[in-house]
Coordinates of C-alpha atoms in Angstrom, one line a residue:
Chain A
M126 CA 0.0 0.0 0.0
A127 CA 1.3 3.3 -0.8
G128 CA 0.6 7.1 -1.4
V129 CA 1.6 9.3 -4.2
T130 CA 3.4 12.4 -4.0
L131 CA 4.1 14.9 -6.7
R132 CA 6.5 17.7 -6.1
N133 CA 6.6 20.6 -8.8
V134 CA 6.1 18.3 -11.5
V135 CA 6.5 19.7 -15.0
K136 CA 6.0 18.3 -18.3
R137 CA 7.3 19.6 -21.7
F138 CA 6.8 18.2 -25.1
G139 CA 9.8 20.0 -26.9
S140 CA 9.6 23.7 -25.8
F141 CA 5.9 23.3 -25.0
E142 CA 5.0 23.2 -21.6
V143 CA 1.9 21.2 -20.7
I144 CA 2.1 20.7 -17.0
H145 CA 3.2 23.8 -15.1
G146 CA 4.6 22.5 -11.8
A147 CA 1.9 20.3 -10.0
D148 CA 2.1 19.6 -6.3
L149 CA -0.1 16.8 -4.8
E150 CA -0.3 14.5 -1.8
V151 CA -2.4 11.4 -2.4
E152 CA -2.9 9.6 1.0
D153 CA -2.6 5.7 1.1
G154 CA -5.9 4.1 0.3
E155 CA -7.4 7.3 -0.9
F156 CA -9.4 7.7 -4.2
V157 CA -8.3 10.9 -6.0
V158 CA -10.0 12.0 -9.1
F159 CA -8.2 14.3 -11.6
V160 CA -11.0 16.3 -13.4
G161 CA -10.8 19.0 -15.9
P162 CA -11.8 19.9 -19.5
S163 CA -10.0 18.1 -22.7
G164 CA -6.6 19.1 -23.1
C165 CA -6.0 20.2 -19.2
G166 CA -3.3 17.8 -18.9
K167 CA -5.1 15.2 -16.5
S168 CA -4.2 12.2 -18.5
T169 CA -0.7 13.2 -19.0
L170 CA -0.1 13.6 -15.4
L171 CA -1.7 10.0 -14.8
R172 CA 0.8 8.7 -17.5
M173 CA 3.7 10.3 -15.6
I174 CA 2.7 8.6 -12.6
A175 CA 2.5 5.4 -14.4
G176 CA 5.9 6.1 -16.0
L177 CA 4.6 6.1 -19.6
E178 CA 5.7 9.6 -20.0
D179 CA 8.9 11.1 -18.8
I180 CA 8.9 13.7 -16.1
S181 CA 10.6 17.0 -17.5
D182 CA 11.1 18.4 -14.0
G183 CA 10.1 17.8 -10.4
E184 CA 9.7 14.6 -8.5
I185 CA 7.1 11.7 -8.3
A186 CA 7.3 9.5 -5.3
I187 CA 5.1 6.4 -4.7
G188 CA 5.2 4.8 -1.2
G189 CA 7.9 7.3 -0.2
T190 CA 10.4 6.3 -3.0
V191 CA 11.1 8.6 -5.8
V192 CA 10.2 7.0 -9.1
N193 CA 11.3 9.4 -11.7
D194 CA 13.7 6.9 -13.0
V195 CA 12.0 3.7 -12.0
E196 CA 10.8 1.6 -15.0
P197 CA 6.9 1.7 -15.2
A198 CA 6.6 -1.9 -14.4
D199 CA 8.6 -1.4 -11.0
R200 CA 6.6 1.3 -9.8
G201 CA 3.8 -0.8 -8.0
T202 CA 1.2 0.7 -10.2
A203 CA -1.4 -0.8 -12.8
M204 CA -3.3 1.1 -15.3
V205 CA -6.7 0.8 -17.0
F206 CA -6.8 2.5 -20.2
Q207 CA -9.6 4.4 -21.8
S208 CA -9.6 2.0 -24.8
Y209 CA -9.2 -1.2 -22.4
A210 CA -6.0 -1.9 -24.4
L211 CA -6.8 -5.8 -24.1
Y212 CA -4.6 -8.2 -26.2
P213 CA -7.1 -9.0 -28.9
H214 CA -5.7 -12.5 -29.8
M215 CA -5.7 -13.7 -26.2
T216 CA -8.6 -15.1 -24.4
V217 CA -9.8 -13.2 -21.1
E218 CA -7.8 -15.8 -18.9
K219 CA -4.6 -15.2 -21.0
N220 CA -5.1 -11.3 -20.9
L221 CA -5.3 -11.6 -17.1
S222 CA -2.3 -13.9 -16.8
F223 CA 0.0 -12.6 -19.6
G224 CA 2.0 -10.3 -17.5
L225 CA 2.5 -13.0 -14.7
R226 CA 3.3 -15.6 -17.2
M227 CA 5.9 -13.3 -18.8
N228 CA 7.6 -12.8 -15.7
G229 CA 7.8 -16.4 -14.8
N230 CA 5.6 -16.3 -11.9
D231 CA 4.6 -19.6 -10.2
K232 CA 1.9 -21.2 -12.1
A233 CA -0.4 -21.9 -9.1
D234 CA -0.1 -18.5 -8.0
T235 CA -1.1 -17.2 -11.3
A236 CA -4.0 -19.3 -11.5
R237 CA -5.1 -18.1 -8.1
R238 CA -4.8 -14.6 -8.7
V239 CA -6.6 -14.8 -12.0
E240 CA -9.5 -16.7 -10.1
R241 CA -9.5 -14.1 -7.3
A242 CA -9.5 -11.1 -10.0
A243 CA -12.3 -13.1 -12.0
K244 CA -14.4 -13.6 -8.8
I245 CA -14.2 -10.0 -7.5
L246 CA -15.2 -8.8 -11.1
R247 CA -17.7 -11.5 -11.8
I248 CA -16.1 -12.5 -14.9
E249 CA -15.5 -16.2 -14.3
E250 CA -17.9 -17.4 -17.1
L251 CA -16.0 -15.0 -19.5
L252 CA -12.4 -16.6 -19.0
D253 CA -12.4 -18.5 -22.3
R254 CA -13.7 -15.6 -24.5
R255 CA -11.6 -13.2 -26.6
P256 CA -12.1 -9.5 -26.2
G257 CA -13.9 -9.4 -29.7
Q258 CA -16.5 -11.6 -28.1
L259 CA -17.2 -9.2 -25.2
S260 CA -19.4 -6.3 -24.7
G261 CA -18.0 -2.9 -23.6
G262 CA -18.8 -3.2 -20.0
Q263 CA -17.3 -6.8 -20.1
R264 CA -14.1 -5.6 -21.6
Q265 CA -13.8 -2.8 -19.0
R266 CA -14.1 -5.5 -16.2
V267 CA -11.3 -7.5 -17.9
A268 CA -9.0 -4.4 -18.0
I269 CA -9.7 -3.8 -14.5
G270 CA -9.0 -7.6 -13.7
R271 CA -5.8 -7.2 -15.5
A272 CA -4.7 -4.5 -13.0
I273 CA -6.0 -6.5 -10.0
V274 CA -3.8 -9.4 -10.7
R275 CA -0.7 -7.4 -10.6
D276 CA -1.6 -6.7 -6.9
P277 CA -0.6 -3.0 -7.3
E278 CA -0.1 -0.4 -4.6
V279 CA -1.6 2.2 -6.8
F280 CA -4.4 1.9 -9.4
L281 CA -4.6 4.2 -12.1
F282 CA -7.6 4.8 -14.2
D283 CA -7.5 6.8 -17.5
E284 CA -11.2 7.8 -18.3
P285 CA -12.3 4.0 -18.1
L286 CA -15.9 4.7 -18.5
S287 CA -15.8 7.0 -21.4
N288 CA -16.5 4.4 -24.0
L289 CA -19.6 3.1 -22.3
D290 CA -23.2 4.0 -22.8
A291 CA -24.9 6.0 -19.8
E292 CA -26.5 3.2 -18.1
L293 CA -23.5 1.1 -18.1
R294 CA -21.5 3.9 -16.9
V295 CA -23.6 4.4 -13.6
Q296 CA -23.3 0.7 -13.2
M297 CA -19.4 0.5 -13.6
R298 CA -19.2 3.6 -11.5
V299 CA -20.8 1.7 -8.6
E300 CA -18.5 -1.2 -9.2
I301 CA -15.4 0.7 -9.0
A302 CA -16.6 2.3 -5.7
R303 CA -17.2 -1.1 -4.7
L304 CA -13.8 -2.2 -5.9
H305 CA -12.2 0.6 -4.0
A306 CA -14.1 -0.3 -0.8
E307 CA -13.1 -4.0 -1.2
L308 CA -9.4 -3.6 -2.0
G309 CA -8.5 -0.4 0.1
V310 CA -5.7 0.6 -2.2
T311 CA -4.8 3.9 -3.6
M312 CA -6.5 4.9 -6.8
V313 CA -5.9 7.9 -9.1
Y314 CA -8.9 8.4 -11.5
V315 CA -8.8 10.7 -14.4
T316 CA -12.3 11.8 -16.0
H317 CA -13.8 14.8 -17.6
D318 CA -17.1 14.0 -16.2
Q319 CA -17.7 15.9 -13.1
V320 CA -20.5 13.7 -11.9
E321 CA -18.0 10.7 -11.8
A322 CA -15.6 12.8 -9.9
M323 CA -18.3 14.0 -7.5
T324 CA -19.5 10.4 -7.0
L325 CA -16.4 8.5 -6.9
A326 CA -13.7 10.6 -5.2
D327 CA -12.4 11.2 -1.8
R328 CA -10.8 14.1 -3.2
I329 CA -11.1 16.1 -6.4
V330 CA -8.1 17.7 -8.0
V331 CA -9.5 20.1 -10.6
L332 CA -7.1 21.0 -13.4
R333 CA -7.0 23.6 -16.1
D334 CA -4.5 24.3 -18.9
G335 CA -2.0 22.1 -17.0
R336 CA -2.4 23.8 -13.6
I337 CA -4.1 22.6 -10.5
E338 CA -6.9 24.9 -9.8
Q339 CA -8.2 23.3 -6.6
I340 CA -7.8 20.2 -4.4
G341 CA -10.6 19.4 -2.1
R342 CA -13.4 16.8 -1.0
P343 CA -16.3 16.9 -3.7
L344 CA -18.8 18.8 -1.3
D345 CA -16.1 21.3 -0.3
L346 CA -15.3 22.2 -4.0
Y347 CA -19.0 22.4 -4.5
D348 CA -19.7 24.5 -1.6
D349 CA -16.5 26.7 -1.5
P350 CA -14.9 26.9 -4.9
A351 CA -11.6 28.8 -5.0
N352 CA -12.3 30.5 -8.4
R353 CA -14.8 31.0 -11.1
F354 CA -13.3 28.1 -13.2
V355 CA -13.9 25.5 -10.4
A356 CA -17.3 26.9 -9.4
G357 CA -18.4 26.5 -13.1
F358 CA -16.9 23.2 -13.6
V359 CA -18.3 21.5 -10.4
G360 CA -22.2 21.3 -10.4
S361 CA -24.6 20.3 -13.0
P362 CA -26.3 22.3 -14.4
K363 CA -23.5 24.6 -13.9
M364 CA -23.4 27.7 -11.8
N365 CA -24.9 31.0 -13.2
F366 CA -22.7 33.8 -13.5
M367 CA -24.0 37.4 -13.7
A368 CA -22.0 40.6 -14.5
A369 CA -22.4 43.0 -11.9
E370 CA -20.7 46.7 -10.9
V371 CA -20.1 48.0 -7.4
V372 CA -22.5 50.8 -6.6
G373 CA -21.6 51.1 -2.8
A374 CA -19.4 49.3 -0.2
E375 CA -19.7 49.5 3.5
N376 CA -17.7 47.7 6.2
G377 CA -18.5 44.0 5.8
S378 CA -20.6 44.3 2.7
V379 CA -20.9 45.3 -0.9
T380 CA -23.7 46.5 -3.0
V381 CA -23.8 45.7 -6.7
A382 CA -25.9 46.2 -9.6
L383 CA -26.6 43.1 -11.7
T384 CA -25.6 44.8 -15.0
N385 CA -27.5 42.3 -17.5
Q386 CA -30.5 41.5 -15.3
G387 CA -32.2 45.0 -15.3
G388 CA -29.7 46.5 -13.0
A389 CA -31.2 44.7 -9.9
R390 CA -29.5 45.6 -6.8
L391 CA -27.9 43.2 -4.3
T392 CA -26.1 43.6 -1.1
V393 CA -23.6 40.8 -0.4
P394 CA -21.7 40.2 2.8
A395 CA -17.9 40.6 1.8
K396 CA -14.4 41.6 3.6
N397 CA -12.7 42.7 0.6
G398 CA -12.2 46.4 0.0
F399 CA -14.3 47.7 -2.9
A400 CA -14.7 50.9 -4.8
A401 CA -17.7 51.9 -6.8
G402 CA -17.4 51.1 -10.3
D403 CA -15.5 47.9 -9.7
K404 CA -16.5 45.2 -12.2
L405 CA -17.5 41.6 -10.5
T406 CA -19.2 38.6 -11.2
V407 CA -21.8 37.1 -9.1
G408 CA -22.4 33.4 -9.1
L409 CA -25.4 31.5 -8.0
R410 CA -26.2 27.9 -8.2
P411 CA -29.4 27.1 -10.1
E412 CA -30.9 25.4 -6.9
H413 CA -30.3 28.4 -4.9
F414 CA -32.8 30.7 -6.6
G415 CA -35.7 31.5 -4.3
G416 CA -39.2 32.2 -4.8
A417 CA -40.6 35.7 -5.2
G418 CA -40.1 37.5 -1.7
E419 CA -38.0 34.8 -0.4
G420 CA -34.6 36.4 -1.1
D421 CA -32.5 39.7 -1.0
C422 CA -33.2 40.8 -4.6
E423 CA -36.1 40.0 -7.0
L424 CA -35.5 39.4 -10.7
S425 CA -38.3 39.1 -13.2
V426 CA -37.2 36.9 -16.0
K427 CA -38.5 35.8 -19.3
V428 CA -38.7 32.1 -19.6
D429 CA -37.1 30.7 -22.6
V430 CA -37.4 27.0 -22.2
A431 CA -38.4 24.8 -19.3
E432 CA -37.4 21.3 -18.7
H433 CA -39.8 19.4 -16.5
L434 CA -38.2 16.3 -14.9
G435 CA -41.0 15.3 -12.6
S436 CA -39.4 16.1 -9.4
T437 CA -37.6 19.2 -10.6
S438 CA -37.6 21.7 -13.3
Y439 CA -34.9 23.6 -15.0
V440 CA -36.1 26.9 -16.4
Y441 CA -33.8 28.6 -18.9
A442 CA -34.4 32.4 -18.9
N443 CA -33.3 35.8 -20.0
T444 CA -31.3 34.5 -22.8
A445 CA -31.9 37.5 -25.0
S446 CA -29.9 39.5 -22.3
G447 CA -26.9 37.6 -23.4
E448 CA -26.5 36.0 -19.9
Q449 CA -28.7 33.0 -19.6
L450 CA -29.9 32.1 -16.3
V451 CA -30.6 28.5 -15.3
I452 CA -33.1 28.1 -12.4
E453 CA -34.0 24.9 -10.7
R454 CA -37.6 24.9 -9.4
E455 CA -39.2 22.2 -7.3
E456 CA -42.3 20.7 -8.4
S457 CA -43.5 23.3 -10.7
R458 CA -46.5 21.7 -13.0
S459 CA -48.5 24.7 -12.4
E460 CA -45.9 26.7 -14.2
I461 CA -45.9 24.8 -17.4
G462 CA -46.4 27.3 -20.3
V463 CA -45.7 30.3 -17.9
E464 CA -43.7 33.1 -19.9
H465 CA -42.6 35.2 -16.9
L466 CA -41.3 34.4 -13.7
T467 CA -40.3 36.2 -10.7
V468 CA -37.5 34.8 -8.5
S469 CA -35.3 35.9 -5.9
I470 CA -31.3 35.7 -5.1
P471 CA -30.6 34.9 -1.4
A472 CA -27.3 37.2 -0.9
A473 CA -25.8 34.6 1.4
R474 CA -25.9 31.9 -1.3
T475 CA -23.8 34.2 -3.9
Y476 CA -20.4 33.9 -4.7
L477 CA -18.3 37.1 -5.8
F478 CA -15.5 36.8 -8.3
D479 CA -13.1 39.6 -9.7
A480 CA -12.4 40.1 -13.3
S481 CA -9.5 37.6 -13.3
G482 CA -11.8 34.9 -12.0
A483 CA -10.3 34.9 -8.5
R484 CA -12.9 34.3 -5.6
L485 CA -13.8 37.5 -3.4
R486 CA -14.8 36.8 0.1
Chain B
M160 CA -38.6 -11.1 -63.9
R161 CA -39.3 -7.9 -62.5
M162 CA -38.9 -4.7 -64.4
R163 CA -36.0 -3.3 -62.4
T164 CA -34.1 -6.6 -62.4
R165 CA -34.6 -6.8 -66.3
A166 CA -33.2 -3.2 -66.6
A167 CA -30.4 -4.1 -64.4
Y168 CA -29.2 -7.0 -66.6
G169 CA -30.0 -4.9 -69.6
F170 CA -27.0 -2.6 -68.4
L171 CA -24.9 -5.6 -67.2
T172 CA -25.1 -7.3 -70.6
P173 CA -22.4 -5.5 -72.5
Y174 CA -19.9 -6.3 -69.6
L175 CA -21.2 -9.8 -69.2
L176 CA -20.7 -10.5 -73.0
I177 CA -17.2 -9.2 -72.7
F178 CA -16.5 -11.1 -69.5
A179 CA -17.8 -14.3 -70.9
A180 CA -15.8 -13.9 -74.2
F181 CA -12.5 -12.9 -72.9
W182 CA -12.5 -14.5 -69.6
V183 CA -14.8 -17.5 -69.1
W184 CA -14.3 -18.9 -72.7
P185 CA -10.6 -18.9 -72.6
I186 CA -10.6 -20.5 -69.1
V187 CA -13.0 -23.3 -70.2
Y188 CA -11.5 -23.7 -73.7
S189 CA -7.9 -24.0 -72.2
F190 CA -9.4 -26.7 -69.9
Y191 CA -10.5 -28.5 -73.0
L192 CA -7.3 -27.9 -74.8
S193 CA -5.3 -29.5 -71.9
F194 CA -7.0 -32.9 -73.0
L195 CA -5.9 -32.7 -76.7
A196 CA -2.8 -33.8 -78.3
T197 CA -1.8 -30.7 -80.3
R198 CA 1.6 -31.5 -81.6
I199 CA -0.1 -32.8 -84.9
Q200 CA -2.9 -31.8 -86.8
P201 CA -5.7 -32.6 -86.4
W202 CA -6.0 -32.2 -82.8
R203 CA -7.2 -35.2 -81.0
F204 CA -8.4 -36.2 -77.6
N205 CA -5.6 -37.7 -75.8
P206 CA -5.2 -36.7 -72.2
G207 CA -2.2 -39.4 -72.1
M208 CA -0.1 -36.8 -74.2
T209 CA -0.9 -33.8 -71.9
W210 CA -1.8 -34.9 -68.3
G211 CA -0.2 -38.2 -68.6
R212 CA 3.2 -36.6 -69.8
L213 CA 3.2 -34.4 -66.8
V214 CA 3.8 -37.3 -64.7
V215 CA 6.6 -38.8 -66.6
D216 CA 8.3 -35.7 -68.2
P217 CA 11.7 -35.1 -66.5
A218 CA 11.8 -31.4 -67.9
F219 CA 8.5 -30.8 -65.9
A220 CA 9.8 -32.4 -62.9
N221 CA 12.8 -30.3 -63.2
A222 CA 11.0 -27.0 -63.4
L223 CA 8.5 -28.1 -60.6
K224 CA 11.7 -28.9 -58.2
N225 CA 13.2 -25.7 -59.2
T226 CA 10.1 -23.8 -58.4
L227 CA 9.5 -25.4 -55.2
I228 CA 13.2 -24.8 -54.0
I229 CA 12.8 -21.2 -54.9
L230 CA 9.5 -21.1 -53.1
V231 CA 10.5 -22.9 -49.8
I232 CA 13.8 -20.7 -49.5
Q233 CA 12.6 -17.4 -50.9
V234 CA 9.1 -17.0 -49.3
P235 CA 10.0 -17.5 -45.8
V236 CA 13.2 -15.5 -46.0
M237 CA 11.5 -12.6 -47.9
I238 CA 8.5 -12.4 -45.6
A239 CA 10.8 -12.5 -42.6
L240 CA 12.9 -9.7 -43.9
A241 CA 9.7 -7.8 -45.0
T242 CA 8.5 -8.1 -41.4
L243 CA 11.9 -6.6 -40.0
L244 CA 11.8 -4.0 -42.3
A245 CA 8.1 -3.1 -41.6
V246 CA 9.3 -2.9 -37.9
L247 CA 12.3 -0.7 -38.9
L248 CA 10.0 1.4 -41.3
N249 CA 7.5 2.1 -38.5
S250 CA 10.2 2.9 -35.7
Q251 CA 9.8 6.3 -34.3
L252 CA 13.8 6.5 -34.2
L253 CA 14.0 6.4 -38.1
R254 CA 14.7 9.7 -39.8
A255 CA 13.1 10.4 -43.1
R256 CA 10.4 7.6 -42.8
G257 CA 8.6 8.7 -46.0
I258 CA 11.6 8.6 -48.0
M259 CA 12.7 5.3 -46.6
R260 CA 9.3 3.8 -47.4
F261 CA 9.5 4.7 -51.0
A262 CA 13.0 3.7 -51.3
F263 CA 12.1 0.2 -50.2
F264 CA 8.8 0.2 -52.3
A265 CA 10.6 1.5 -55.2
P266 CA 11.8 -1.9 -57.0
V267 CA 8.4 -2.7 -57.7
V268 CA 8.2 0.3 -59.8
V269 CA 11.3 -0.4 -61.7
G270 CA 10.7 -2.3 -65.1
E271 CA 11.7 -6.0 -65.1
A272 CA 14.0 -5.7 -68.0
A273 CA 15.7 -2.8 -66.5
Y274 CA 16.3 -4.4 -63.0
A275 CA 17.3 -7.7 -64.7
A276 CA 19.9 -5.9 -66.7
V277 CA 21.3 -4.2 -63.6
F278 CA 21.6 -7.4 -61.8
R279 CA 23.4 -9.2 -64.8
L280 CA 25.9 -6.5 -64.6
M281 CA 26.3 -6.4 -60.8
F282 CA 26.7 -10.3 -60.7
N283 CA 29.0 -10.5 -63.8
A284 CA 31.7 -13.1 -62.9
D285 CA 34.5 -10.9 -64.3
F286 CA 33.8 -7.4 -63.5
G287 CA 30.6 -7.3 -61.5
V288 CA 30.4 -5.3 -58.3
V289 CA 29.6 -8.3 -56.3
N290 CA 32.5 -10.6 -57.2
K291 CA 34.6 -7.6 -56.6
L292 CA 33.3 -7.0 -53.2
I293 CA 33.5 -10.9 -52.3
T294 CA 37.2 -11.1 -53.6
G295 CA 37.9 -7.8 -51.8
I296 CA 37.4 -9.8 -48.4
G297 CA 39.3 -12.7 -49.4
L298 CA 36.7 -15.1 -50.7
P299 CA 36.9 -17.1 -53.9
R300 CA 35.1 -15.4 -57.1
V301 CA 31.6 -17.1 -57.6
D302 CA 30.6 -17.7 -61.3
W303 CA 27.0 -16.6 -60.8
F304 CA 25.8 -17.5 -64.2
A305 CA 27.7 -21.0 -64.8
S306 CA 27.2 -22.6 -61.3
P307 CA 23.6 -24.1 -60.8
T308 CA 23.7 -23.4 -57.1
A309 CA 24.9 -19.8 -57.5
A310 CA 22.5 -19.1 -60.4
M311 CA 19.6 -20.5 -58.2
A312 CA 20.7 -18.1 -55.3
L313 CA 20.9 -15.3 -57.5
I314 CA 17.2 -15.8 -58.7
I315 CA 16.2 -16.0 -55.1
M316 CA 18.0 -13.0 -54.2
A317 CA 16.6 -10.9 -57.0
V318 CA 13.1 -12.0 -56.4
T319 CA 13.5 -11.0 -52.7
W320 CA 15.2 -7.6 -53.5
R321 CA 12.3 -6.9 -55.9
W322 CA 9.4 -7.7 -53.5
V323 CA 10.5 -7.4 -50.0
G324 CA 9.7 -3.7 -49.9
Y325 CA 6.2 -4.1 -51.3
N326 CA 5.5 -6.9 -48.7
A327 CA 7.1 -4.7 -46.0
I328 CA 4.7 -1.9 -46.9
I329 CA 1.5 -4.3 -46.5
I330 CA 2.8 -5.5 -43.2
L331 CA 3.6 -2.0 -42.2
S332 CA -0.1 -1.3 -42.5
G333 CA -0.9 -4.0 -40.4
L334 CA 1.7 -2.7 -37.8
Q335 CA 0.0 0.7 -37.8
A336 CA -3.4 -1.0 -37.1
I337 CA -2.0 -2.2 -33.7
P338 CA -3.1 0.3 -31.0
N339 CA -0.1 1.9 -29.0
D340 CA -1.8 1.5 -25.8
V341 CA -1.5 -2.4 -26.2
Y342 CA 2.2 -2.0 -26.0
E343 CA 1.9 0.4 -23.2
A344 CA -0.2 -2.0 -21.3
A345 CA 2.5 -4.7 -21.9
T346 CA 5.2 -2.5 -20.7
L347 CA 3.3 -2.0 -17.4
D348 CA 3.0 -5.8 -17.5
R349 CA 7.1 -6.0 -17.5
V350 CA 7.0 -7.5 -21.0
S351 CA 10.4 -6.8 -22.6
K352 CA 10.4 -5.3 -26.3
P353 CA 11.5 -8.6 -28.0
R354 CA 9.0 -10.5 -26.2
Q355 CA 6.3 -7.8 -27.0
F356 CA 7.4 -8.4 -30.7
F357 CA 7.0 -12.2 -30.4
F358 CA 3.7 -12.4 -28.2
I359 CA 1.7 -9.4 -29.3
T360 CA 3.1 -8.0 -32.6
L361 CA 3.5 -11.2 -34.5
P362 CA 0.3 -12.9 -33.4
L363 CA -1.6 -9.7 -34.4
L364 CA 0.1 -9.4 -37.6
K365 CA -0.6 -12.8 -38.5
P366 CA -3.5 -12.3 -40.9
I367 CA -1.6 -9.8 -43.0
I368 CA 1.5 -11.9 -43.0
L369 CA -0.6 -14.9 -44.2
F370 CA -2.0 -12.6 -47.1
C371 CA 1.6 -11.7 -48.1
V372 CA 2.6 -15.4 -48.0
V373 CA -0.4 -16.4 -50.1
L374 CA 0.5 -13.5 -52.4
S375 CA 4.2 -14.6 -52.6
V376 CA 3.3 -18.4 -53.2
I377 CA 1.0 -17.3 -56.2
G378 CA 3.8 -14.9 -57.5
T379 CA 6.6 -17.4 -57.3
M380 CA 4.6 -20.4 -58.7
Q381 CA 4.3 -18.0 -61.8
L382 CA 7.9 -16.8 -61.6
F383 CA 9.1 -16.1 -65.0
A384 CA 11.0 -12.8 -65.7
E385 CA 13.9 -13.4 -63.4
P386 CA 15.1 -16.8 -64.8
F387 CA 14.2 -15.6 -68.4
L388 CA 16.1 -12.5 -68.3
I389 CA 18.7 -12.8 -65.7
T390 CA 20.0 -16.2 -65.7
N391 CA 19.4 -16.5 -69.5
R392 CA 16.2 -18.5 -69.8
G393 CA 16.5 -20.8 -67.1
G394 CA 20.3 -21.5 -67.2
P395 CA 22.8 -22.9 -66.7
G396 CA 21.4 -26.1 -68.5
G397 CA 17.7 -25.6 -66.9
A398 CA 19.1 -25.1 -63.4
T399 CA 16.8 -22.3 -62.9
E400 CA 14.0 -23.2 -65.2
T401 CA 10.6 -22.6 -63.4
L402 CA 7.3 -23.6 -64.1
G403 CA 6.3 -20.5 -65.5
L404 CA 9.4 -20.5 -68.0
F405 CA 8.5 -24.3 -68.8
L406 CA 4.9 -23.2 -69.6
Y407 CA 6.2 -20.3 -71.8
R408 CA 8.4 -22.9 -73.5
Q409 CA 5.6 -25.2 -74.3
G410 CA 3.3 -22.4 -75.2
F411 CA 5.5 -20.2 -77.3
T412 CA 8.4 -22.0 -78.5
V413 CA 7.2 -25.5 -79.1
L414 CA 3.5 -24.4 -79.6
N415 CA 2.4 -27.6 -77.9
F416 CA -0.9 -25.9 -76.6
G417 CA -2.4 -28.9 -75.3
Y418 CA 0.5 -29.6 -72.9
A419 CA 0.9 -25.9 -72.1
S420 CA -2.7 -25.9 -71.1
A421 CA -2.3 -28.8 -68.9
V422 CA 1.0 -27.1 -67.2
A423 CA -0.9 -23.7 -66.6
Y424 CA -3.8 -25.7 -64.9
T425 CA -1.3 -27.6 -62.7
I426 CA 0.5 -24.3 -61.9
A427 CA -3.0 -22.7 -60.8
A428 CA -3.9 -25.8 -59.0
L429 CA -0.6 -26.1 -57.1
A430 CA -0.7 -22.3 -56.2
I431 CA -4.3 -22.8 -54.8
F432 CA -3.4 -26.0 -52.8
I433 CA -0.3 -24.4 -51.1
S434 CA -2.3 -21.2 -50.4
L435 CA -4.8 -23.2 -48.8
V436 CA -2.5 -25.1 -46.7
N437 CA -0.9 -22.0 -45.5
L438 CA -4.4 -20.5 -44.8
W439 CA -5.2 -23.8 -42.8
I440 CA -2.1 -23.8 -40.8
G441 CA -2.4 -20.2 -39.9
R442 CA -6.2 -20.4 -39.2
S443 CA -7.5 -18.6 -35.9
P444 CA -8.2 -20.9 -33.2
K445 CA -12.0 -21.1 -32.5

């Protein structure tokens, strides 16, 4: 069992730097998810831990040992690839045992490990089949099984569910969570799907353009994002962002006018020093809009589209202003066909960001 | 017949007529010819003079033996070289890969007569560059066109030179179809590069290699240009006479069309048989 430590890890392809000094401490047995949009460097970072990419600068340690110059096979990691990377010409049993057989592992022990992995993943009846005869979900199980037989200290998952359909993805997500509980080993998991990140992770690492934007427990990131990027990336539907201008500041609070929302005024508690005319962004999650008269500021919005999902509804409003609002409403059958809606903003639920996207408190 | 079907056949008719006249008819007619004694007019039905003669004709046996020797040596050597070459041409370490790929493919583009002439010059016993190199390192001079063994080796080298790049390009396409992450998974499984080649690359290339083997078998069974042009019509003394050359002699020199037809059918049957054996040996396990 081992934790993973990244110290100022840098990756350059030629002169092009893609990871700009990442620092991270993954505890032993922890489930950490790297999340971020395409091209943010999350897969590269994972491949650097696996040893499939060289480290241009900095240090990676697994179980306290620096592994910068250690061969991938000697790092105590096992990786599950997005494309499964199964050996197409081998049966499932051969796929699982290939690495062990090639390394002269004891036959009885190999058989025992394959049996154990097959049992954990419930693929015992598939052992004689070839990858081509398996469904996507079954292939994914075999790929995970191949990692399990290696008995690794750290599991690395590179977007393992992105090739599966929605239903299977939910099912495999539960399986992976069960696997983590059962094996208790360190897992580092890469995904661009924030739902996967929120549901699986002990801690989430949000990346953007090769930089770690924030590290934290899923609900901490949700409740207390460090910047506008994290606030927008975590949560679905994403947080609403409204342009605002400071019209007055007092000790401990600031009053802003929501520029694109009819100039509605809102006083928000804040410690930063503000001056009238400062440009800000006010963030509010869709579920935090209140009904008329419930909040600190009223907005009359024009409904463009409403999605009624039964228990909740999502109202897309004020698109014409160039600043669309997404409002989550509880049971709203009575509002079907409604064109205008009055909602309120509770000041305590808002987030303030400056022009660079940094959070203001 | 439905109107649409009738219209379709109407459009197909010109092609089908040409196909029947120039493809089906020659095949059927040559099969009929193979049962006729055609040395003396009028041609008579006498399979003993054609099919029967195949069994007892020492010249045919010699051509068959030569062809099989070339087949057994040249095809495996060439396919092995082509596979190695494909791996090399696929290597990230190789500079100017595009130019290299073309260079190895180029012999196919060169005309047979031109390349035969160059080979004759290079292997000339007295002033050829090959003998100069051989004697230069202290080995005895080889008379490439006078020694039966050397002439056979020359044919094998020439055919290999001409077709190795062609096969390498086909195998290269197979190599490029193998996803890189399979190798990464093997690297994480602590499987060395040579073992990755034997346990992953080769098995995954099997269908392509088999395809190349079948193509090469068919090509070698019909081998004609090299023994005709390089070793002077199968010389020395028939030592490099192949089935293709033997067929040419019967059809074009002796004008024994019946016997030539029987030989042609034998060549085709052997090519099909050997190819099927190859496919059977290389079949995928269930």
